[in-house]
């Protein structure tokens, strides 16, 4: 039976749909526009340094728990404007940074802890509260002003929010939040003793020529800032991220990390630290940003002509697209798309039931791969119906 037949039952996917669709392609082949992994090689100079580090240095044992000393020095220079009370901690990607922060905060508050994120929301934000048995709620992003201050304040107070997750640019919907709005969230968290986790893994991949604002100088006990090297250097498999936070949290976070993370891979940390000293470390980011902007414009224009609605993104790896009218089930669409064209995307329902007519498309691919995937996607949407 085919997933194009409405009588064909859909699988119950209990884990991550991102992993489900991406693993299907990794095992069976196809065009992977699903998982947020780049289709580009890392910078050649970084690979040369990595090869040299492995053979020349003794970095094959555990790195210090809080991170490689040289890498911390590099980040110290990058974030020189931060307050003296701000610490930097290296983790196994930004995902571990966010989960480590959440584990720490949940250990303080226990079950009586309510988290929220702006919808559509990245999967970690909804699933961390689920894992720990905490309450979770969402607030829909307004594409014009992100949120109305008075309305959001009422939402925040009525739901007794303890933690706000925010990604800027977002995933799957690549909106950035303004300086005024981000500072408003900080003010709100400080007023009520709540916390804000700012996830900025796509911070270097902005589309409008203006670097997004991040309040590095406002990292108080209520604010955490997470980032990584994965996306901007096309090294998602290296698993090296970091976060900035107030020193009052350092002792307990270090304690927890010793037992659930210990350290990010030592050779990768050393190689990145040495690479950051070179001009290539910035050049390759600029080149990647320009490539993704071109890909975004190409995909957006092609999809819009084919009947998809694509709200304007400000940055990131993705196109967030509303399906043409004849499609109303993103999971069935995604499964049937792969079944018929061996092309993978992520169903929007993964990011919330209200997004069941959307799909997320990874555009961080070489042009020929992206073109093939978009061609397959458009042809499928035009030729087939589920009903």
Short mmCIF file of N, CA and C in Angstrom, two decimals, residues 188-292:
data_model
loop_
_atom_site.label_atom_id
_atom_site.label_comp_id
_atom_site.label_asym_id
_atom_site.label_seq_id
_atom_site.Cartn_x
_atom_site.Cartn_y
_atom_site.Cartn_z
N UNK A 188 11.74 40.85 31.88
CA UNK A 188 10.64 40.06 32.43
C UNK A 188 11.17 38.93 33.31
N UNK A 189 12.20 38.24 32.83
CA UNK A 189 12.77 37.13 33.61
C UNK A 189 13.40 37.64 34.90
N UNK A 190 14.07 38.75 34.83
CA UNK A 190 14.69 39.30 36.04
C UNK A 190 13.65 39.80 37.03
N UNK A 191 12.55 40.34 36.52
CA UNK A 191 11.48 40.80 37.40
C UNK A 191 10.84 39.66 38.17
N UNK A 192 10.65 38.51 37.51
CA UNK A 192 9.92 37.41 38.13
C UNK A 192 10.82 36.26 38.59
N UNK A 193 12.14 36.41 38.46
CA UNK A 193 13.04 35.34 38.88
C UNK A 193 13.01 34.13 37.96
N UNK A 194 12.68 34.35 36.69
CA UNK A 194 12.66 33.27 35.71
C UNK A 194 13.97 33.27 34.91
N UNK A 195 14.05 32.37 33.92
CA UNK A 195 15.30 32.21 33.17
C UNK A 195 15.04 32.28 31.67
N UNK A 196 16.09 32.69 30.95
CA UNK A 196 16.04 32.77 29.50
C UNK A 196 17.24 32.04 28.92
N UNK A 197 16.98 31.08 28.03
CA UNK A 197 18.05 30.41 27.28
C UNK A 197 17.99 30.91 25.85
N UNK A 198 19.07 31.57 25.41
CA UNK A 198 19.17 32.09 24.06
C UNK A 198 20.02 31.12 23.24
N UNK A 199 19.42 30.51 22.24
CA UNK A 199 20.09 29.54 21.38
C UNK A 199 20.46 30.24 20.07
N UNK A 200 21.76 30.39 19.82
CA UNK A 200 22.19 31.21 18.68
C UNK A 200 23.08 30.44 17.71
N UNK A 201 22.78 29.16 17.50
CA UNK A 201 23.65 28.34 16.65
C UNK A 201 23.70 28.81 15.20
N UNK A 202 22.66 29.56 14.77
CA UNK A 202 22.65 30.09 13.41
C UNK A 202 23.01 31.58 13.37
N UNK A 203 23.67 32.06 14.41
CA UNK A 203 23.92 33.49 14.56
C UNK A 203 24.72 34.09 13.42
N UNK A 204 25.61 33.30 12.81
CA UNK A 204 26.45 33.83 11.73
C UNK A 204 25.79 33.72 10.36
N UNK A 205 24.64 33.04 10.29
CA UNK A 205 24.00 32.77 9.00
C UNK A 205 22.73 33.60 8.87
N UNK A 206 22.92 34.92 8.83
CA UNK A 206 21.81 35.85 8.74
C UNK A 206 21.68 36.33 7.30
N UNK A 207 20.45 36.71 6.90
CA UNK A 207 20.15 36.97 5.51
C UNK A 207 20.08 38.45 5.13
N UNK A 208 19.86 39.33 6.10
CA UNK A 208 19.54 40.72 5.74
C UNK A 208 20.71 41.67 5.87
N UNK A 209 21.92 41.15 6.00
CA UNK A 209 23.10 41.99 6.06
C UNK A 209 23.42 42.56 7.42
N UNK A 210 22.55 42.33 8.39
CA UNK A 210 22.76 42.87 9.74
C UNK A 210 22.85 41.73 10.75
N UNK A 211 23.97 41.66 11.45
CA UNK A 211 24.16 40.60 12.44
C UNK A 211 23.10 40.71 13.54
N UNK A 212 22.47 39.60 13.90
CA UNK A 212 21.46 39.65 14.97
C UNK A 212 22.05 40.14 16.29
N UNK A 213 21.20 40.73 17.10
CA UNK A 213 21.63 41.24 18.41
C UNK A 213 21.59 40.12 19.45
N UNK A 214 22.65 40.05 20.25
CA UNK A 214 22.70 39.13 21.39
C UNK A 214 23.21 39.90 22.60
N UNK A 215 22.50 39.81 23.72
CA UNK A 215 22.81 40.64 24.90
C UNK A 215 23.94 40.05 25.75
N UNK A 216 25.13 39.93 25.18
CA UNK A 216 26.25 39.34 25.89
C UNK A 216 26.60 40.13 27.14
N UNK A 217 26.36 41.44 27.10
CA UNK A 217 26.67 42.28 28.25
C UNK A 217 25.57 42.25 29.31
N UNK A 218 24.50 41.47 29.05
CA UNK A 218 23.39 41.39 30.00
C UNK A 218 23.21 39.97 30.55
N UNK A 219 24.28 39.21 30.59
CA UNK A 219 24.17 37.84 31.11
C UNK A 219 24.18 37.91 32.63
N UNK A 220 23.00 37.92 33.17
CA UNK A 220 22.78 37.96 34.62
C UNK A 220 22.53 36.53 35.10
N UNK A 221 22.23 36.32 36.38
CA UNK A 221 21.87 34.97 36.84
C UNK A 221 20.65 34.39 36.15
N UNK A 222 19.91 35.23 35.42
CA UNK A 222 18.68 34.77 34.76
C UNK A 222 18.86 34.45 33.29
N UNK A 223 20.06 34.67 32.74
CA UNK A 223 20.25 34.57 31.29
C UNK A 223 21.38 33.60 30.95
N UNK A 224 21.10 32.70 30.00
CA UNK A 224 22.08 31.77 29.47
C UNK A 224 22.15 31.96 27.96
N UNK A 225 23.35 31.88 27.40
CA UNK A 225 23.55 32.09 25.97
C UNK A 225 24.32 30.89 25.41
N UNK A 226 23.73 30.16 24.45
CA UNK A 226 24.35 28.95 23.88
C UNK A 226 24.69 29.16 22.41
N UNK A 227 25.80 28.56 21.99
CA UNK A 227 26.24 28.65 20.60
C UNK A 227 27.05 27.41 20.28
N UNK A 228 27.48 27.28 19.03
CA UNK A 228 28.32 26.14 18.66
C UNK A 228 29.12 26.47 17.41
N UNK A 229 30.04 25.59 17.07
CA UNK A 229 30.84 25.71 15.85
C UNK A 229 30.28 24.84 14.73
N UNK A 230 29.27 24.05 15.05
CA UNK A 230 28.80 23.00 14.15
C UNK A 230 28.29 23.51 12.82
N UNK A 231 27.40 24.49 12.87
CA UNK A 231 26.71 24.93 11.66
C UNK A 231 27.61 25.80 10.79
N UNK A 232 28.33 26.73 11.42
CA UNK A 232 29.09 27.69 10.62
C UNK A 232 30.34 27.11 10.01
N UNK A 233 30.86 25.98 10.55
CA UNK A 233 32.03 25.34 9.96
C UNK A 233 31.70 23.99 9.34
N UNK A 234 30.42 23.65 9.24
CA UNK A 234 29.97 22.38 8.64
C UNK A 234 30.62 21.18 9.32
N UNK A 235 30.60 21.19 10.65
CA UNK A 235 31.21 20.10 11.43
C UNK A 235 30.23 19.62 12.51
N UNK A 236 28.99 19.35 12.11
CA UNK A 236 28.00 18.93 13.10
C UNK A 236 28.41 17.65 13.82
N UNK A 237 29.17 16.79 13.16
CA UNK A 237 29.60 15.55 13.79
C UNK A 237 30.73 15.72 14.79
N UNK A 238 31.35 16.89 14.86
CA UNK A 238 32.44 17.11 15.81
C UNK A 238 31.91 17.34 17.21
N UNK A 239 30.70 17.83 17.32
CA UNK A 239 30.04 18.05 18.61
C UNK A 239 30.85 18.96 19.54
N UNK A 240 31.05 20.19 19.12
CA UNK A 240 31.70 21.18 19.97
C UNK A 240 30.82 22.43 20.02
N UNK A 241 30.29 22.71 21.20
CA UNK A 241 29.50 23.91 21.43
C UNK A 241 29.95 24.56 22.72
N UNK A 242 29.21 25.57 23.13
CA UNK A 242 29.57 26.26 24.38
C UNK A 242 28.40 27.11 24.84
N UNK A 243 28.49 27.56 26.09
CA UNK A 243 27.49 28.52 26.55
C UNK A 243 28.11 29.48 27.55
N UNK A 244 27.49 30.64 27.67
CA UNK A 244 27.89 31.69 28.59
C UNK A 244 26.83 31.81 29.67
N UNK A 245 27.25 32.05 30.91
CA UNK A 245 26.31 32.10 32.03
C UNK A 245 26.95 32.81 33.21
N UNK A 246 26.15 33.14 34.18
CA UNK A 246 26.62 33.84 35.37
C UNK A 246 27.39 32.90 36.29
N UNK A 247 28.43 33.42 36.90
CA UNK A 247 29.33 32.60 37.72
C UNK A 247 28.65 31.93 38.91
N UNK A 248 27.52 32.44 39.37
CA UNK A 248 26.85 31.84 40.52
C UNK A 248 26.40 30.41 40.24
N UNK A 249 26.24 30.08 38.95
CA UNK A 249 25.79 28.74 38.57
C UNK A 249 26.95 27.77 38.33
N UNK A 250 28.17 28.27 38.34
CA UNK A 250 29.30 27.48 37.83
C UNK A 250 29.52 26.18 38.61
N UNK A 251 29.54 26.25 39.91
CA UNK A 251 29.88 25.08 40.72
C UNK A 251 28.91 23.92 40.48
N UNK A 252 27.62 24.20 40.51
CA UNK A 252 26.64 23.14 40.37
C UNK A 252 26.55 22.63 38.94
N UNK A 253 26.69 23.53 37.96
CA UNK A 253 26.70 23.09 36.57
C UNK A 253 27.91 22.19 36.30
N UNK A 254 29.06 22.56 36.82
CA UNK A 254 30.26 21.73 36.65
C UNK A 254 30.07 20.36 37.28
N UNK A 255 29.43 20.32 38.44
CA UNK A 255 29.17 19.06 39.13
C UNK A 255 28.29 18.15 38.27
N UNK A 256 27.20 18.70 37.75
CA UNK A 256 26.29 17.90 36.93
C UNK A 256 27.00 17.44 35.65
N UNK A 257 27.76 18.33 35.04
CA UNK A 257 28.43 18.00 33.79
C UNK A 257 29.43 16.88 33.97
N UNK A 258 30.08 16.81 35.11
CA UNK A 258 31.05 15.74 35.38
C UNK A 258 30.42 14.36 35.29
N UNK A 259 29.10 14.27 35.51
CA UNK A 259 28.45 12.97 35.56
C UNK A 259 27.57 12.67 34.34
N UNK A 260 27.26 13.68 33.54
CA UNK A 260 26.42 13.39 32.37
C UNK A 260 27.04 13.83 31.06
N UNK A 261 28.19 14.52 31.11
CA UNK A 261 28.83 14.96 29.88
C UNK A 261 30.33 14.78 29.91
N UNK A 262 30.94 15.18 30.97
CA UNK A 262 32.38 15.10 31.24
C UNK A 262 33.21 16.03 30.37
N UNK A 263 33.22 15.82 29.05
CA UNK A 263 33.97 16.74 28.19
C UNK A 263 33.63 16.49 26.73
N UNK A 264 33.75 17.53 25.94
CA UNK A 264 33.66 17.40 24.49
C UNK A 264 34.97 16.83 23.97
N UNK A 265 34.95 16.28 22.75
CA UNK A 265 36.13 15.60 22.20
C UNK A 265 37.34 16.52 22.16
N UNK A 266 38.42 16.08 22.77
CA UNK A 266 39.62 16.91 22.93
C UNK A 266 40.29 17.29 21.61
N UNK A 267 40.52 16.38 20.66
CA UNK A 267 41.19 16.77 19.41
C UNK A 267 40.43 17.84 18.64
N UNK A 268 39.10 17.71 18.59
CA UNK A 268 38.30 18.69 17.88
C UNK A 268 38.39 20.07 18.53
N UNK A 269 38.37 20.10 19.85
CA UNK A 269 38.48 21.38 20.54
C UNK A 269 39.81 22.07 20.22
N UNK A 270 40.89 21.31 20.24
CA UNK A 270 42.21 21.88 19.97
C UNK A 270 42.29 22.40 18.53
N UNK A 271 41.78 21.62 17.59
CA UNK A 271 41.83 22.03 16.18
C UNK A 271 41.03 23.31 15.96
N UNK A 272 39.85 23.40 16.53
CA UNK A 272 39.04 24.61 16.37
C UNK A 272 39.74 25.81 17.00
N UNK A 273 40.34 25.60 18.17
CA UNK A 273 41.04 26.70 18.84
C UNK A 273 42.16 27.26 17.97
N UNK A 274 42.92 26.39 17.33
CA UNK A 274 44.02 26.86 16.47
C UNK A 274 43.48 27.51 15.19
N UNK A 275 42.39 26.98 14.67
CA UNK A 275 41.80 27.52 13.45
C UNK A 275 41.26 28.94 13.67
N UNK A 276 40.74 29.22 14.86
CA UNK A 276 40.17 30.53 15.13
C UNK A 276 41.19 31.66 15.09
N UNK A 277 42.47 31.30 15.12
CA UNK A 277 43.54 32.30 15.04
C UNK A 277 43.79 32.76 13.61
N UNK A 278 43.20 32.09 12.63
CA UNK A 278 43.51 32.34 11.22
C UNK A 278 42.40 33.12 10.54
N UNK A 279 42.73 33.93 9.52
CA UNK A 279 41.70 34.68 8.80
C UNK A 279 40.68 33.78 8.10
N UNK A 280 41.10 32.55 7.77
CA UNK A 280 40.17 31.62 7.10
C UNK A 280 38.93 31.33 7.96
N UNK A 281 39.08 31.48 9.27
CA UNK A 281 37.96 31.16 10.15
C UNK A 281 36.77 32.09 9.91
N UNK A 282 37.04 33.32 9.49
CA UNK A 282 35.97 34.26 9.15
C UNK A 282 35.59 34.18 7.68
N UNK A 283 36.58 33.98 6.83
CA UNK A 283 36.32 33.92 5.39
C UNK A 283 35.33 32.83 5.04
N UNK A 284 35.52 31.66 5.62
CA UNK A 284 34.65 30.53 5.27
C UNK A 284 33.21 30.76 5.75
N UNK A 285 33.04 31.48 6.87
CA UNK A 285 31.69 31.79 7.35
C UNK A 285 30.99 32.72 6.37
N UNK A 286 31.69 33.72 5.90
CA UNK A 286 31.11 34.65 4.92
C UNK A 286 30.70 33.93 3.64
N UNK A 287 31.55 33.01 3.19
CA UNK A 287 31.24 32.26 1.98
C UNK A 287 30.02 31.37 2.19
N UNK A 288 29.95 30.72 3.33
CA UNK A 288 28.80 29.86 3.62
C UNK A 288 27.53 30.68 3.71
N UNK A 289 27.59 31.83 4.37
CA UNK A 289 26.42 32.69 4.48
C UNK A 289 25.92 33.09 3.10
N UNK A 290 26.81 33.49 2.23
CA UNK A 290 26.41 33.91 0.88
C UNK A 290 25.79 32.76 0.10
N UNK A 291 26.35 31.56 0.26
CA UNK A 291 25.79 30.39 -0.43
C UNK A 291 24.38 30.10 0.05
N UNK A 292 24.17 30.16 1.36
CA UNK A 292 22.85 29.84 1.91
C UNK A 292 21.83 30.91 1.53
#
